């Protein structure tokens, strides 16, 4: 006799979970894919997006809605002003929701967490090579050593090669903008409306 109320409680709990899960269907979203249809990122209601419009304007902010082949992004107007004490202060004047068709997005700036990015883009090599060369020249002038000394020229050559390699890495480094023949922006319809 005591199992009957327990079964009713279990049945009630299962029905409540099913009712909650049925309300959790995701809305439409924008998907960024590579040319080989490989998924890169998804942008849906509540997520942040940064992109360039076809007219060249950069828009970033949280997505308010994605529906009917359109994306609605809230942009905040933030200004800085001078206080009576002469210091500057930043304040939010308001916000505006931009609605645009998803094909009006020229390129999406995708923020992939990239570890050691300063090494991959070569900036650390350029800073290190130029910094070493400058310090070598300053120390040589302080010690009154000739710049044309073979050991000194070898050190300067290595520093120049490191800086040049960093410059080459910087030019070859892929940037965050994702558009063109390598990427495509796809609208994924999840609702029946």
Coordinates of N, CA and C in Angstrom, one line a residue:
X1 N 0.8 -1.2 0.0 CA 0.0 0.0 0.0 C 0.9 1.3 0.0
X2 N 2.0 1.2 0.6 CA 2.9 2.4 0.7 C 3.6 2.7 -0.7
X3 N 3.6 1.8 -1.6 CA 4.3 2.0 -2.9 C 3.4 2.9 -3.8
X4 N 2.1 2.9 -3.6 CA 1.2 3.6 -4.5 C 1.5 5.1 -4.5
X5 N 1.6 5.8 -3.3 CA 1.9 7.2 -3.3 C 3.3 7.5 -3.9
X6 N 4.3 6.6 -3.7 CA 5.6 6.7 -4.2 C 5.6 6.7 -5.8
X7 N 4.8 5.8 -6.3 CA 4.7 5.7 -7.8 C 4.0 7.0 -8.3
X8 N 3.0 7.5 -7.7 CA 2.4 8.7 -8.1 C 3.3 9.9 -8.0
X9 N 4.1 10.0 -7.0 CA 5.1 11.0 -6.9 C 6.2 10.9 -8.0
X10 N 6.6 9.7 -8.3 CA 7.6 9.5 -9.4 C 7.0 9.9 -10.7
X11 N 5.7 9.5 -11.0 CA 5.0 9.8 -12.2 C 4.8 11.3 -12.4
X12 N 4.5 12.0 -11.3 CA 4.4 13.4 -11.3 C 5.7 14.1 -11.6
X13 N 6.8 13.6 -11.0 CA 8.1 14.2 -11.3 C 8.5 14.0 -12.7
X14 N 8.3 12.8 -13.3 CA 8.6 12.6 -14.7 C 7.8 13.5 -15.6
X15 N 6.5 13.7 -15.3 CA 5.7 14.5 -16.2 C 6.2 16.0 -16.1
X16 N 6.6 16.4 -14.9 CA 7.1 17.8 -14.7 C 8.4 18.0 -15.5
X17 N 9.3 17.0 -15.5 CA 10.5 17.1 -16.3 C 10.2 17.1 -17.8
X18 N 9.3 16.3 -18.2 CA 8.9 16.3 -19.7 C 8.3 17.7 -20.1
X19 N 7.5 18.3 -19.2 CA 6.9 19.6 -19.5 C 8.0 20.6 -19.6
X20 N 8.9 20.6 -18.7 CA 10.0 21.6 -18.7 C 10.9 21.4 -20.0
X21 N 11.2 20.2 -20.3 CA 12.1 19.9 -21.5 C 11.4 20.3 -22.8
X22 N 10.1 20.2 -22.9 CA 9.4 20.6 -24.1 C 9.4 22.1 -24.3
X23 N 9.6 22.9 -23.3 CA 9.7 24.4 -23.5 C 11.1 24.9 -23.8
X24 N 12.1 24.0 -23.8 CA 13.5 24.4 -23.9 C 14.0 24.3 -25.3
X25 N 13.1 24.3 -26.3 CA 13.6 24.2 -27.7 C 14.3 25.5 -28.1
X26 N 15.4 25.4 -28.8 CA 16.2 26.5 -29.2 C 15.6 27.2 -30.4
X27 N 15.8 28.5 -30.4 CA 15.3 29.3 -31.6 C 16.3 29.3 -32.7
X28 N 16.0 30.0 -33.8 CA 16.9 30.1 -34.9 C 18.2 30.6 -34.5
X29 N 19.2 30.3 -35.3 CA 20.6 30.8 -35.0 C 21.4 31.0 -36.3
X30 N 22.5 31.7 -36.2 CA 23.4 31.9 -37.3 C 24.6 31.0 -37.1
X31 N 25.0 30.3 -38.1 CA 26.2 29.4 -38.0 C 27.3 29.9 -38.9
X32 N 28.5 29.9 -38.4 CA 29.7 30.2 -39.2 C 30.4 28.9 -39.6
X33 N 30.5 28.7 -40.9 CA 31.1 27.4 -41.3 C 32.3 27.7 -42.3
X34 N 33.2 26.7 -42.3 CA 34.2 26.7 -43.3 C 33.7 26.3 -44.7
X35 N 34.4 26.5 -45.7 CA 34.0 26.1 -47.0 C 33.7 24.6 -47.2
X36 N 34.3 23.8 -46.4 CA 34.1 22.4 -46.4 C 32.9 21.9 -45.5
X37 N 32.1 22.9 -45.1 CA 30.9 22.7 -44.2 C 31.3 22.3 -42.8
X38 N 32.5 22.6 -42.4 CA 32.9 22.3 -41.0 C 32.5 23.5 -40.1
X39 N 31.9 23.2 -39.0 CA 31.3 24.2 -38.1 C 32.5 24.9 -37.4
X40 N 32.3 26.3 -37.3 CA 33.3 27.1 -36.6 C 32.7 27.7 -35.4
X41 N 31.5 28.3 -35.5 CA 30.9 29.0 -34.4 C 29.4 29.1 -34.6
X42 N 28.6 29.2 -33.5 CA 27.2 29.5 -33.6 C 26.8 30.7 -32.8
X43 N 25.9 31.5 -33.4 CA 25.4 32.7 -32.7 C 23.9 32.7 -32.6
X44 N 23.4 32.8 -31.4 CA 22.0 32.7 -31.1 C 21.6 33.7 -30.1
X45 N 20.4 33.8 -29.7 CA 19.9 34.8 -28.8 C 20.6 34.7 -27.5
X46 N 21.1 35.9 -27.0 CA 21.9 36.0 -25.8 C 23.4 35.9 -26.0
X47 N 23.9 35.4 -27.1 CA 25.3 35.4 -27.3 C 25.9 36.7 -27.9
X48 N 27.1 36.9 -27.7 CA 27.8 38.2 -28.2 C 28.3 37.9 -29.6
X49 N 28.2 38.9 -30.4 CA 28.7 38.8 -31.8 C 29.3 40.1 -32.2
X50 N 30.4 40.0 -33.0 CA 31.0 41.2 -33.6 C 31.2 40.9 -35.1
X51 N 30.7 41.9 -35.9 CA 30.8 41.6 -37.3 C 30.9 43.0 -38.1
X52 N 31.2 42.9 -39.4 CA 31.3 44.1 -40.2 C 30.1 44.0 -41.2
X53 N 29.3 45.1 -41.2 CA 28.2 45.2 -42.1 C 28.7 45.4 -43.5
X54 N 27.9 45.2 -44.5 CA 28.3 45.3 -45.9 C 28.7 46.8 -46.3
X55 N 28.2 47.8 -45.5 CA 28.6 49.2 -45.7 C 29.9 49.6 -45.0
X56 N 30.5 48.6 -44.3 CA 31.8 48.9 -43.6 C 31.7 49.1 -42.2
X57 N 30.5 49.3 -41.6 CA 30.3 49.6 -40.2 C 30.5 48.4 -39.4
X58 N 31.2 48.5 -38.3 CA 31.4 47.4 -37.3 C 30.4 47.5 -36.3
X59 N 29.7 46.3 -36.0 CA 28.6 46.2 -35.1 C 29.0 45.1 -34.1
X60 N 28.8 45.4 -32.8 CA 29.1 44.3 -31.8 C 28.1 44.5 -30.7
X61 N 27.8 43.4 -30.0 CA 26.8 43.4 -28.9 C 26.1 42.1 -28.7
X62 N 25.2 42.1 -27.7 CA 24.5 40.8 -27.5 C 23.4 40.7 -28.5
X63 N 23.1 39.5 -28.9 CA 22.0 39.2 -29.9 C 20.7 39.2 -29.1
X64 N 19.7 40.0 -29.5 CA 18.4 40.1 -28.9 C 17.5 39.0 -29.4
X65 N 17.5 38.8 -30.8 CA 16.7 37.8 -31.4 C 17.3 37.4 -32.7
X66 N 16.9 36.2 -33.2 CA 17.2 35.7 -34.5 C 16.0 35.1 -35.0
X67 N 15.3 35.7 -36.0 CA 14.1 35.2 -36.6 C 13.9 35.8 -38.0
X68 N 13.1 35.0 -38.8 CA 12.8 35.4 -40.1 C 14.0 35.9 -41.0
X69 N 15.0 35.1 -41.0 CA 16.3 35.4 -41.7 C 16.9 36.7 -41.3
X70 N 16.6 37.2 -40.1 CA 17.1 38.5 -39.6 C 17.8 38.3 -38.2
X71 N 18.7 39.2 -37.9 CA 19.4 39.1 -36.7 C 19.2 40.5 -36.0
X72 N 19.0 40.5 -34.7 CA 18.7 41.8 -34.0 C 19.8 41.9 -32.9
X73 N 20.6 42.9 -33.0 CA 21.8 43.1 -32.1 C 21.6 44.4 -31.4
X74 N 21.8 44.3 -30.0 CA 21.7 45.5 -29.2 C 23.1 46.2 -29.1
X75 N 23.1 47.5 -29.4 CA 24.4 48.2 -29.3 C 24.2 49.3 -28.3
X76 N 25.2 49.5 -27.4 CA 25.1 50.4 -26.4 C 25.9 51.7 -26.8
X77 N 25.4 52.9 -26.5 CA 26.1 54.1 -26.8 C 26.8 54.5 -25.5
X78 N 28.1 54.4 -25.5 CA 28.9 54.8 -24.3 C 29.7 56.0 -24.6
X79 N 29.7 57.0 -23.8 CA 30.5 58.2 -24.0 C 31.3 58.5 -22.7
X80 N 32.4 59.2 -22.9 CA 33.2 59.7 -21.8 C 33.0 61.2 -21.8
X81 N 33.0 61.8 -20.5 CA 32.9 63.2 -20.4 C 33.8 63.7 -19.2
X82 N 34.0 65.0 -19.2 CA 34.9 65.5 -18.1 C 34.0 66.0 -16.9
X83 N 34.4 65.6 -15.7 CA 33.6 66.0 -14.5 C 34.1 67.4 -14.1
X84 N 33.5 67.9 -13.0 CA 33.8 69.3 -12.5 C 35.2 69.3 -11.9
X85 N 35.7 68.1 -11.5 CA 37.1 68.0 -11.0 C 38.2 67.9 -12.0
X86 N 37.8 67.8 -13.3 CA 38.7 67.6 -14.4 C 39.1 66.2 -14.7
X87 N 38.4 65.2 -14.1 CA 38.7 63.8 -14.4 C 37.7 63.4 -15.5
X88 N 38.0 62.3 -16.2 CA 37.0 61.8 -17.1 C 36.2 60.7 -16.5
X89 N 35.0 60.5 -17.0 CA 34.1 59.5 -16.5 C 33.4 58.9 -17.7
X90 N 33.1 57.6 -17.7 CA 32.4 56.9 -18.8 C 31.0 56.6 -18.3
X91 N 30.1 56.9 -19.2 CA 28.7 56.6 -18.9 C 27.9 56.1 -20.1
X92 N 26.8 55.4 -19.9 CA 26.0 54.8 -20.9 C 24.8 55.7 -21.2
X93 N 24.7 56.2 -22.4 CA 23.6 57.1 -22.7 C 22.3 56.3 -23.0
X94 N 22.5 55.2 -23.6 CA 21.3 54.3 -24.0 C 21.7 53.2 -24.9
X95 N 20.7 52.5 -25.4 CA 21.0 51.4 -26.3 C 20.0 51.4 -27.5
X96 N 20.4 50.7 -28.5 CA 19.5 50.7 -29.7 C 19.7 49.3 -30.3
X97 N 18.5 48.7 -30.7 CA 18.6 47.4 -31.3 C 18.6 47.5 -32.9
X98 N 19.7 47.0 -33.5 CA 19.8 47.0 -34.9 C 19.2 45.7 -35.5
X99 N 18.3 45.8 -36.4 CA 17.8 44.6 -37.1 C 18.3 44.6 -38.5
X100 N 18.9 43.5 -39.0 CA 19.3 43.4 -40.3 C 19.3 42.0 -40.8
X101 N 19.2 41.8 -42.1 CA 19.2 40.5 -42.7 C 20.5 39.8 -42.6
X102 N 20.6 38.5 -42.4 CA 21.8 37.9 -42.1 C 22.8 38.0 -43.3
X103 N 22.3 38.1 -44.5 CA 23.2 38.3 -45.6 C 23.8 39.7 -45.7
X104 N 23.4 40.6 -44.9 CA 24.1 41.9 -44.8 C 25.3 41.9 -44.0
X105 N 25.7 40.7 -43.4 CA 26.9 40.6 -42.6 C 28.0 40.3 -43.6
X106 N 29.0 41.2 -43.7 CA 30.1 41.0 -44.6 C 31.1 40.0 -44.1
X107 N 31.5 40.2 -42.8 CA 32.4 39.2 -42.2 C 32.2 39.2 -40.7
X108 N 32.3 38.1 -40.1 CA 32.2 37.9 -38.6 C 33.6 37.8 -38.0
X109 N 33.8 38.6 -36.9 CA 35.0 38.6 -36.2 C 34.9 37.6 -35.1
X110 N 35.5 36.4 -35.3 CA 35.3 35.3 -34.4 C 36.4 35.3 -33.3
X111 N 36.0 35.3 -32.1 CA 37.0 35.4 -31.0 C 37.3 33.9 -30.5
X112 N 38.2 33.3 -31.2 CA 38.6 32.0 -30.7 C 39.7 32.2 -29.7
X113 N 39.6 31.5 -28.6 CA 40.6 31.6 -27.5 C 41.9 31.0 -28.1
X114 N 42.8 31.9 -28.3 CA 44.1 31.4 -28.9 C 45.2 31.6 -27.9
X115 N 45.7 30.5 -27.4 CA 46.9 30.6 -26.5 C 48.2 30.9 -27.3
X116 N 49.0 31.6 -26.7 CA 50.3 32.0 -27.2 C 50.1 32.7 -28.6
X117 N 49.1 33.6 -28.7 CA 48.9 34.3 -29.9 C 50.0 35.3 -30.2
X118 N 50.6 35.8 -29.2 CA 51.7 36.8 -29.4 C 52.9 36.1 -30.0
X119 N 53.0 34.8 -29.9 CA 54.1 34.0 -30.5 C 53.7 33.7 -32.0
X120 N 52.5 33.3 -32.1 CA 52.0 32.9 -33.5 C 52.0 34.1 -34.4
X121 N 51.7 35.3 -33.9 CA 51.6 36.4 -34.9 C 53.0 37.1 -35.0
X122 N 54.0 36.7 -34.3 CA 55.4 37.2 -34.5 C 55.7 38.4 -33.8
X123 N 54.8 39.0 -33.0 CA 55.1 40.3 -32.3 C 56.2 40.1 -31.3
X124 N 56.2 39.0 -30.6 CA 57.3 38.8 -29.6 C 58.7 38.7 -30.2
X125 N 58.8 38.1 -31.4 CA 60.0 38.0 -32.1 C 60.5 39.4 -32.6
X126 N 59.6 40.2 -33.1 CA 60.0 41.5 -33.5 C 60.4 42.4 -32.4
X127 N 59.7 42.3 -31.2 CA 60.1 43.1 -30.1 C 61.4 42.6 -29.5
X128 N 61.6 41.3 -29.4 CA 62.9 40.8 -28.9 C 64.1 41.1 -29.8
X129 N 63.9 40.9 -31.1 CA 65.0 41.2 -32.0 C 65.4 42.7 -32.1
X130 N 64.4 43.5 -32.2 CA 64.7 45.0 -32.2 C 65.3 45.4 -30.9
X131 N 64.7 44.9 -29.8 CA 65.1 45.3 -28.4 C 66.6 44.9 -28.2
X132 N 66.9 43.7 -28.6 CA 68.3 43.2 -28.4 C 69.3 44.1 -29.2
X133 N 68.9 44.4 -30.4 CA 69.8 45.2 -31.3 C 70.0 46.6 -30.7
X134 N 68.9 47.2 -30.2 CA 69.0 48.5 -29.6 C 69.9 48.5 -28.3
X135 N 69.6 47.5 -27.5 CA 70.5 47.4 -26.3 C 71.9 47.1 -26.6
X136 N 72.2 46.3 -27.6 CA 73.6 46.0 -28.1 C 74.2 47.3 -28.5
X137 N 73.5 48.1 -29.3 CA 74.1 49.4 -29.7 C 74.3 50.4 -28.6
X138 N 73.4 50.4 -27.6 CA 73.6 51.3 -26.5 C 74.8 50.9 -25.6
X139 N 74.8 49.6 -25.4 CA 76.0 49.1 -24.6 C 77.3 49.3 -25.3
X140 N 77.3 49.1 -26.6 CA 78.5 49.3 -27.4 C 79.0 50.7 -27.3
X141 N 78.0 51.7 -27.4 CA 78.4 53.1 -27.3 C 78.9 53.4 -25.9
X142 N 78.3 52.9 -24.9 CA 78.7 53.1 -23.5 C 80.1 52.6 -23.2
X143 N 80.4 51.4 -23.7 CA 81.7 50.8 -23.5 C 82.7 51.2 -24.5
X144 N 82.3 52.0 -25.5 CA 83.2 52.5 -26.6 C 83.8 51.4 -27.4
X145 N 82.9 50.4 -27.7 CA 83.3 49.3 -28.5 C 82.9 49.6 -29.9
X146 N 83.7 49.1 -30.9 CA 83.4 49.4 -32.3 C 82.2 48.6 -32.8
X147 N 81.3 49.2 -33.6 CA 80.1 48.4 -34.1 C 80.5 47.4 -35.1
X148 N 81.6 47.7 -35.8 CA 82.1 46.8 -36.9 C 82.8 45.5 -36.4
X149 N 82.9 45.3 -35.1 CA 83.6 44.1 -34.5 C 82.8 42.9 -35.0
X150 N 83.5 41.8 -35.5 CA 82.9 40.6 -36.0 C 81.9 40.0 -35.1
X151 N 82.2 39.9 -33.8 CA 81.3 39.3 -32.8 C 80.1 40.1 -32.6
X152 N 80.2 41.4 -32.6 CA 79.1 42.3 -32.5 C 78.2 42.3 -33.7
X153 N 78.8 42.2 -34.9 CA 78.1 42.1 -36.2 C 77.3 40.8 -36.2
X154 N 77.9 39.8 -35.7 CA 77.1 38.5 -35.7 C 75.9 38.6 -34.8
X155 N 76.1 39.2 -33.6 CA 74.9 39.4 -32.7 C 73.9 40.2 -33.3
X156 N 74.3 41.3 -33.9 CA 73.3 42.2 -34.6 C 72.6 41.5 -35.7
X157 N 73.3 40.6 -36.5 CA 72.7 39.9 -37.6 C 71.7 38.9 -37.1
X158 N 72.0 38.2 -36.0 CA 71.0 37.3 -35.4 C 69.8 38.0 -34.9
X159 N 70.0 39.2 -34.2 CA 68.9 40.0 -33.8 C 68.0 40.4 -34.9
X160 N 68.6 40.9 -36.0 CA 67.9 41.3 -37.2 C 67.1 40.1 -37.9
X161 N 67.8 38.9 -37.9 CA 67.1 37.8 -38.4 C 65.9 37.4 -37.6
X162 N 66.0 37.5 -36.2 CA 64.8 37.2 -35.4 C 63.7 38.2 -35.6
X163 N 64.1 39.5 -35.7 CA 63.0 40.5 -36.0 C 62.4 40.3 -37.3
X164 N 63.2 39.9 -38.3 CA 62.7 39.7 -39.7 C 61.8 38.5 -39.7
X165 N 62.2 37.4 -39.0 CA 61.3 36.2 -38.9 C 60.0 36.6 -38.2
X166 N 60.0 37.4 -37.2 CA 58.8 37.9 -36.6 C 57.9 38.7 -37.5
X167 N 58.5 39.5 -38.3 CA 57.8 40.3 -39.3 C 57.1 39.4 -40.3
X168 N 57.9 38.3 -40.8 CA 57.3 37.4 -41.7 C 56.1 36.6 -41.1
X169 N 56.3 36.2 -39.8 CA 55.2 35.5 -39.1 C 54.0 36.4 -39.0
X170 N 54.2 37.7 -38.8 CA 53.1 38.7 -38.6 C 52.3 38.8 -39.9
X171 N 53.0 38.8 -41.1 CA 52.4 38.9 -42.4 C 51.7 37.6 -42.7
X172 N 52.1 36.5 -42.3 CA 51.5 35.2 -42.6 C 50.4 34.8 -41.7
X173 N 50.3 35.5 -40.5 CA 49.3 35.1 -39.5 C 47.9 35.4 -40.0
X174 N 47.0 34.4 -39.7 CA 45.6 34.5 -40.1 C 44.9 35.4 -39.1
X175 N 44.1 36.3 -39.6 CA 43.4 37.2 -38.7 C 42.1 36.7 -38.3
X176 N 41.4 37.3 -37.4 CA 40.2 36.8 -36.8 C 38.9 36.9 -37.7
X177 N 39.0 37.7 -38.8 CA 37.8 38.0 -39.6 C 37.6 36.7 -40.4
X178 N 36.3 36.3 -40.4 CA 35.9 35.0 -41.1 C 34.9 35.3 -42.1
X179 N 35.3 35.5 -43.4 CA 34.4 35.7 -44.5 C 35.2 35.5 -45.8
X180 N 34.5 35.3 -46.8 CA 35.2 35.1 -48.1 C 35.0 33.7 -48.6
X181 N 35.9 33.3 -49.5 CA 35.8 32.0 -50.1 C 36.1 30.8 -49.1
X182 N 36.7 31.1 -48.0 CA 37.1 30.1 -47.0 C 35.9 29.9 -45.9
X183 N 35.1 30.9 -45.8 CA 34.0 30.8 -44.7 C 32.7 31.2 -45.3
X184 N 31.6 30.7 -44.7 CA 30.3 31.1 -45.1 C 29.4 31.2 -43.9
X185 N 28.4 32.1 -44.0 CA 27.5 32.4 -42.9 C 26.2 31.8 -43.3
X186 N 25.6 30.9 -42.4 CA 24.4 30.1 -42.7 C 23.4 30.4 -41.7
X187 N 22.1 30.6 -42.1 CA 21.0 30.8 -41.2 C 20.4 29.5 -41.0
X188 N 20.3 29.1 -39.7 CA 19.7 27.8 -39.4 C 18.3 28.0 -38.7
X189 N 17.3 27.5 -39.4 CA 15.9 27.7 -39.0 C 15.5 26.5 -38.1
X190 N 15.1 26.8 -36.8 CA 14.7 25.8 -35.9 C 13.3 25.9 -35.5
X191 N 12.6 27.0 -35.8 CA 11.2 27.1 -35.5 C 10.3 27.0 -36.7
X192 N 9.0 26.7 -36.4 CA 8.0 26.5 -37.5 C 7.4 27.9 -37.9
X193 N 7.6 28.9 -37.1 CA 6.9 30.2 -37.4 C 7.4 30.9 -38.6

